[in-house]
Short mmCIF file of C-alpha atoms in Angstrom, two decimals:
data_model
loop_
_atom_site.label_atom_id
_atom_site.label_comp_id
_atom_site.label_asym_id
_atom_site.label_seq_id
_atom_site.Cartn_x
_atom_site.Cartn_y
_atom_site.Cartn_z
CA UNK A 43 47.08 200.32 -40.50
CA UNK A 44 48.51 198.34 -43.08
CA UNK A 45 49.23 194.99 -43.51
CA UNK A 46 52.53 193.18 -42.79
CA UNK A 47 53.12 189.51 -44.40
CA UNK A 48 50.20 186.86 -43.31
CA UNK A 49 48.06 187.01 -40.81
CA UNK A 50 47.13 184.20 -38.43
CA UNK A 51 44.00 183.18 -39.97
CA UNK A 52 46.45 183.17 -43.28
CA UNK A 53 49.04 180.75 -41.79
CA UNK A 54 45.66 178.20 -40.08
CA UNK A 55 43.86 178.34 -42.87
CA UNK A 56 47.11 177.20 -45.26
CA UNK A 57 48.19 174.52 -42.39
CA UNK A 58 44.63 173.16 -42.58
CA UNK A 59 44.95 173.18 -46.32
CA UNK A 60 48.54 171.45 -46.38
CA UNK A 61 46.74 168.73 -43.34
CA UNK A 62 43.67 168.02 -44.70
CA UNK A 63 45.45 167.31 -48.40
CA UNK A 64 47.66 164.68 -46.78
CA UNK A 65 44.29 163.14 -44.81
CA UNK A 66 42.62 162.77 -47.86
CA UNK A 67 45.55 160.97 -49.31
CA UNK A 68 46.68 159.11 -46.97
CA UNK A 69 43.88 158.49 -44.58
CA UNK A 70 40.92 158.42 -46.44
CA UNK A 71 39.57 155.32 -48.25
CA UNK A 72 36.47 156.33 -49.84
CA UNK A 73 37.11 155.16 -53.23
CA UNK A 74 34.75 158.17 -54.91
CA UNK A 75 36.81 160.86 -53.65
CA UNK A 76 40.41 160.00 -55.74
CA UNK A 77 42.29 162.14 -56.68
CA UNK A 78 41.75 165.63 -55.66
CA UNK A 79 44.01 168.34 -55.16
CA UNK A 80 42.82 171.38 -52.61
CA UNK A 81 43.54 174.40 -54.00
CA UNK A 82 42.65 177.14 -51.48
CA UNK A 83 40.96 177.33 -47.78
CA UNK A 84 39.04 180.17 -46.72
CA UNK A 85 38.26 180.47 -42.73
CA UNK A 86 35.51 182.86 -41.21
CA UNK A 87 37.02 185.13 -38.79
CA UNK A 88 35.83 183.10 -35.57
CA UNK A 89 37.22 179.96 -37.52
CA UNK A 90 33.78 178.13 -37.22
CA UNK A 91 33.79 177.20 -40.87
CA UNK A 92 36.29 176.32 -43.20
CA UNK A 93 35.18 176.89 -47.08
CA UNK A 94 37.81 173.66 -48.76
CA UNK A 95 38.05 174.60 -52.55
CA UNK A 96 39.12 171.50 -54.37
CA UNK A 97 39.64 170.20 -57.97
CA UNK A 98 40.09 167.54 -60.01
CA UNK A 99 40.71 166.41 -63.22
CA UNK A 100 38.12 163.66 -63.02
CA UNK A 101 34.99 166.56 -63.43
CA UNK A 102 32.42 163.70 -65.08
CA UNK A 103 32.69 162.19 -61.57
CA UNK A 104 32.21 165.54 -59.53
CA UNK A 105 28.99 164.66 -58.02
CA UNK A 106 30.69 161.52 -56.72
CA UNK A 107 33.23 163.29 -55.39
CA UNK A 108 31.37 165.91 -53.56
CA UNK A 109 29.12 163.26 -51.62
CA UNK A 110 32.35 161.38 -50.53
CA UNK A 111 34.06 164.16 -49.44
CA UNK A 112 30.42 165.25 -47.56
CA UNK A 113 30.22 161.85 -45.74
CA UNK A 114 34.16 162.09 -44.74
CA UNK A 115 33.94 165.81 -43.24
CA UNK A 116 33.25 164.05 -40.16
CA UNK A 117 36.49 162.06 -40.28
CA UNK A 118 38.35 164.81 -41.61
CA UNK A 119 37.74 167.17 -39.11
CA UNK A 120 38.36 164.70 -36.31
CA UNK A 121 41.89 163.75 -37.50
CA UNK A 122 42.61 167.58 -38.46
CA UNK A 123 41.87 168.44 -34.45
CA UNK A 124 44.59 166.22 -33.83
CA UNK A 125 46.73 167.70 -35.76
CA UNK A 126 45.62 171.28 -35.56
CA UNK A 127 45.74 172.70 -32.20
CA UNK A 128 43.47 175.92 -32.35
CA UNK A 129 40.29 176.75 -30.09
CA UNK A 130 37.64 176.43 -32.58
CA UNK A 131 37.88 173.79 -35.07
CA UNK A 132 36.22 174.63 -38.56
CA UNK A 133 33.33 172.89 -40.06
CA UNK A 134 34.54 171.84 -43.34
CA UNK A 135 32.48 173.01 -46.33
CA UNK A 136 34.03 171.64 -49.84
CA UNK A 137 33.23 173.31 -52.72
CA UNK A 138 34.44 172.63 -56.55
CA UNK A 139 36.95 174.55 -57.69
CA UNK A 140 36.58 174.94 -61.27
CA UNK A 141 39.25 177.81 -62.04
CA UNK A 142 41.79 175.15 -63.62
CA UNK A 143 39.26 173.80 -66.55
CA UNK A 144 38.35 177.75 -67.29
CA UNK A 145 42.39 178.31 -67.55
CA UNK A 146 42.72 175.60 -70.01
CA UNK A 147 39.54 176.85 -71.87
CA UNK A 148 40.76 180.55 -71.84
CA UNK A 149 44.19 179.08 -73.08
CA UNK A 150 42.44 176.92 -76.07
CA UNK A 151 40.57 180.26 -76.69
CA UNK A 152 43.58 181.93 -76.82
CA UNK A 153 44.93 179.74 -79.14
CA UNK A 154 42.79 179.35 -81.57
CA UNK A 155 42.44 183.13 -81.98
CA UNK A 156 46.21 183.29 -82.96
CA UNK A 157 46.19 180.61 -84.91
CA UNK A 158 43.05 182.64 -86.97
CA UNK A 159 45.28 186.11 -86.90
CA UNK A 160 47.98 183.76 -89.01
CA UNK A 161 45.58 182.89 -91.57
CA UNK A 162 44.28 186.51 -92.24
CA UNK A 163 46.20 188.48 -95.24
CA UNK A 164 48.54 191.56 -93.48
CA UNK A 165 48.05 194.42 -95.15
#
Protein backbone atom coordinates (compact mmCIF):
# COMPACT_ATOMS: atom_id res chain seq x y z
CA UNK A 1 0.00 0.00 0.00
CA UNK A 2 1.55 3.09 -0.80
CA UNK A 3 1.81 6.19 0.72
CA UNK A 4 -0.43 9.25 0.20
CA UNK A 5 0.92 12.87 1.45
CA UNK A 6 1.82 12.88 5.43
CA UNK A 7 0.89 10.80 7.80
CA UNK A 8 -0.36 11.69 11.28
CA UNK A 9 2.73 11.12 13.13
CA UNK A 10 4.16 13.52 10.11
CA UNK A 11 1.71 16.42 10.77
CA UNK A 12 2.34 15.91 15.27
CA UNK A 13 5.64 15.58 14.98
CA UNK A 14 5.97 19.04 12.61
CA UNK A 15 3.22 20.85 15.01
CA UNK A 16 5.43 19.90 17.97
CA UNK A 17 8.38 21.16 16.02
CA UNK A 18 6.63 24.57 14.91
CA UNK A 19 5.30 24.71 19.17
CA UNK A 20 8.17 23.89 20.87
CA UNK A 21 10.36 26.54 18.52
CA UNK A 22 8.03 29.35 19.61
CA UNK A 23 8.35 27.99 23.57
CA UNK A 24 11.84 28.21 23.41
CA UNK A 25 11.61 31.70 22.11
CA UNK A 26 9.21 33.08 23.70
CA UNK A 27 8.78 31.23 26.91
CA UNK A 28 11.95 30.13 27.90
CA UNK A 29 14.47 32.25 29.87
CA UNK A 30 17.39 30.16 30.38
CA UNK A 31 19.98 32.42 29.17
CA UNK A 32 22.41 29.27 27.89
CA UNK A 33 20.00 28.03 25.49
CA UNK A 34 19.85 31.38 22.88
CA UNK A 35 19.44 31.12 19.92
CA UNK A 36 18.58 27.84 18.48
CA UNK A 37 16.69 26.93 15.60
CA UNK A 38 14.95 23.17 15.56
CA UNK A 39 15.45 21.70 12.53
CA UNK A 40 13.60 18.35 12.49
CA UNK A 41 11.40 16.14 15.11
CA UNK A 42 11.32 12.55 14.95
CA UNK A 43 8.39 10.70 17.09
CA UNK A 44 8.41 6.84 17.94
CA UNK A 45 5.37 5.26 16.69
CA UNK A 46 3.51 5.18 20.21
CA UNK A 47 4.65 8.94 20.47
CA UNK A 48 6.43 8.27 23.89
CA UNK A 49 9.55 10.07 22.78
CA UNK A 50 10.21 12.86 20.74
CA UNK A 51 14.01 12.94 19.25
CA UNK A 52 14.26 17.41 18.93
CA UNK A 53 17.21 17.96 16.42
CA UNK A 54 18.42 21.47 16.92
CA UNK A 55 21.25 23.83 15.77
CA UNK A 56 22.94 26.71 16.25
CA UNK A 57 25.38 28.89 15.11
CA UNK A 58 26.86 29.43 18.54
CA UNK A 59 28.65 25.54 18.40
CA UNK A 60 31.68 26.73 21.04
CA UNK A 61 28.73 26.99 23.47
CA UNK A 62 27.00 23.56 22.56
CA UNK A 63 27.57 21.93 25.79
CA UNK A 64 25.83 24.92 27.38
CA UNK A 65 23.18 24.64 25.31
CA UNK A 66 22.44 21.03 25.62
CA UNK A 67 22.28 21.18 29.59
CA UNK A 68 19.77 24.14 29.33
CA UNK A 69 17.69 22.69 27.01
CA UNK A 70 18.01 19.20 29.40
CA UNK A 71 16.89 21.14 32.55
CA UNK A 72 13.89 22.93 30.46
CA UNK A 73 12.44 19.53 28.90
CA UNK A 74 10.40 19.56 31.89
CA UNK A 75 8.90 22.97 31.13
CA UNK A 76 8.77 22.34 27.61
CA UNK A 77 6.81 19.45 27.62
CA UNK A 78 4.35 20.87 30.13
CA UNK A 79 3.50 23.98 28.05
CA UNK A 80 3.58 21.76 24.70
CA UNK A 81 0.56 19.49 26.46
CA UNK A 82 -1.25 22.56 26.51
CA UNK A 83 -0.92 23.24 23.36
CA UNK A 84 -0.80 19.82 21.83
CA UNK A 85 -3.79 17.81 22.40
CA UNK A 86 -2.72 14.09 21.66
CA UNK A 87 -2.94 10.96 24.11
CA UNK A 88 0.61 10.41 24.78
CA UNK A 89 2.79 13.30 25.17
CA UNK A 90 6.53 12.73 24.02
CA UNK A 91 9.50 12.84 26.20
CA UNK A 92 11.67 15.31 24.62
CA UNK A 93 15.19 14.12 23.74
CA UNK A 94 17.39 17.09 22.04
CA UNK A 95 20.09 16.22 20.12
CA UNK A 96 22.68 18.56 18.04
CA UNK A 97 22.11 18.88 14.74
CA UNK A 98 25.26 19.43 13.06
CA UNK A 99 24.20 19.02 9.22
CA UNK A 100 24.36 22.97 8.65
CA UNK A 101 28.30 23.40 9.70
CA UNK A 102 29.08 20.10 7.38
CA UNK A 103 27.04 22.07 4.44
CA UNK A 104 29.15 25.06 4.83
CA UNK A 105 32.33 22.83 5.10
CA UNK A 106 31.32 20.69 1.99
CA UNK A 107 30.62 24.16 0.26
CA UNK A 108 34.25 25.69 1.34
CA UNK A 109 35.49 22.24 0.05
CA UNK A 110 33.82 22.75 -2.93
CA UNK A 111 35.21 25.88 -3.42
CA UNK A 112 38.44 25.66 -2.99
CA UNK A 113 38.64 22.71 -5.40
CA UNK A 114 37.39 25.04 -8.26
CA UNK A 115 39.27 27.65 -7.43
CA UNK A 116 42.52 24.91 -7.77
CA UNK A 117 40.94 23.52 -11.33
CA UNK A 118 41.44 27.49 -12.45
CA UNK A 119 44.96 27.54 -11.61
CA UNK A 120 45.91 24.23 -13.45
CA UNK A 121 47.20 24.72 -17.28
CA UNK A 122 44.18 23.20 -19.87
CA UNK A 123 45.60 21.24 -22.18
Amino acid sequence: MKKKGFQRSDRVAEQVRRDLADLIRTELKDPRVGMISLTAVELTPDYAHAKVFFATLNSEHLEEIERGLKRASGFLRRELGRRIHIHTLPELHFIYDNSIEHGASMSLLIDQANALSDLTPEE
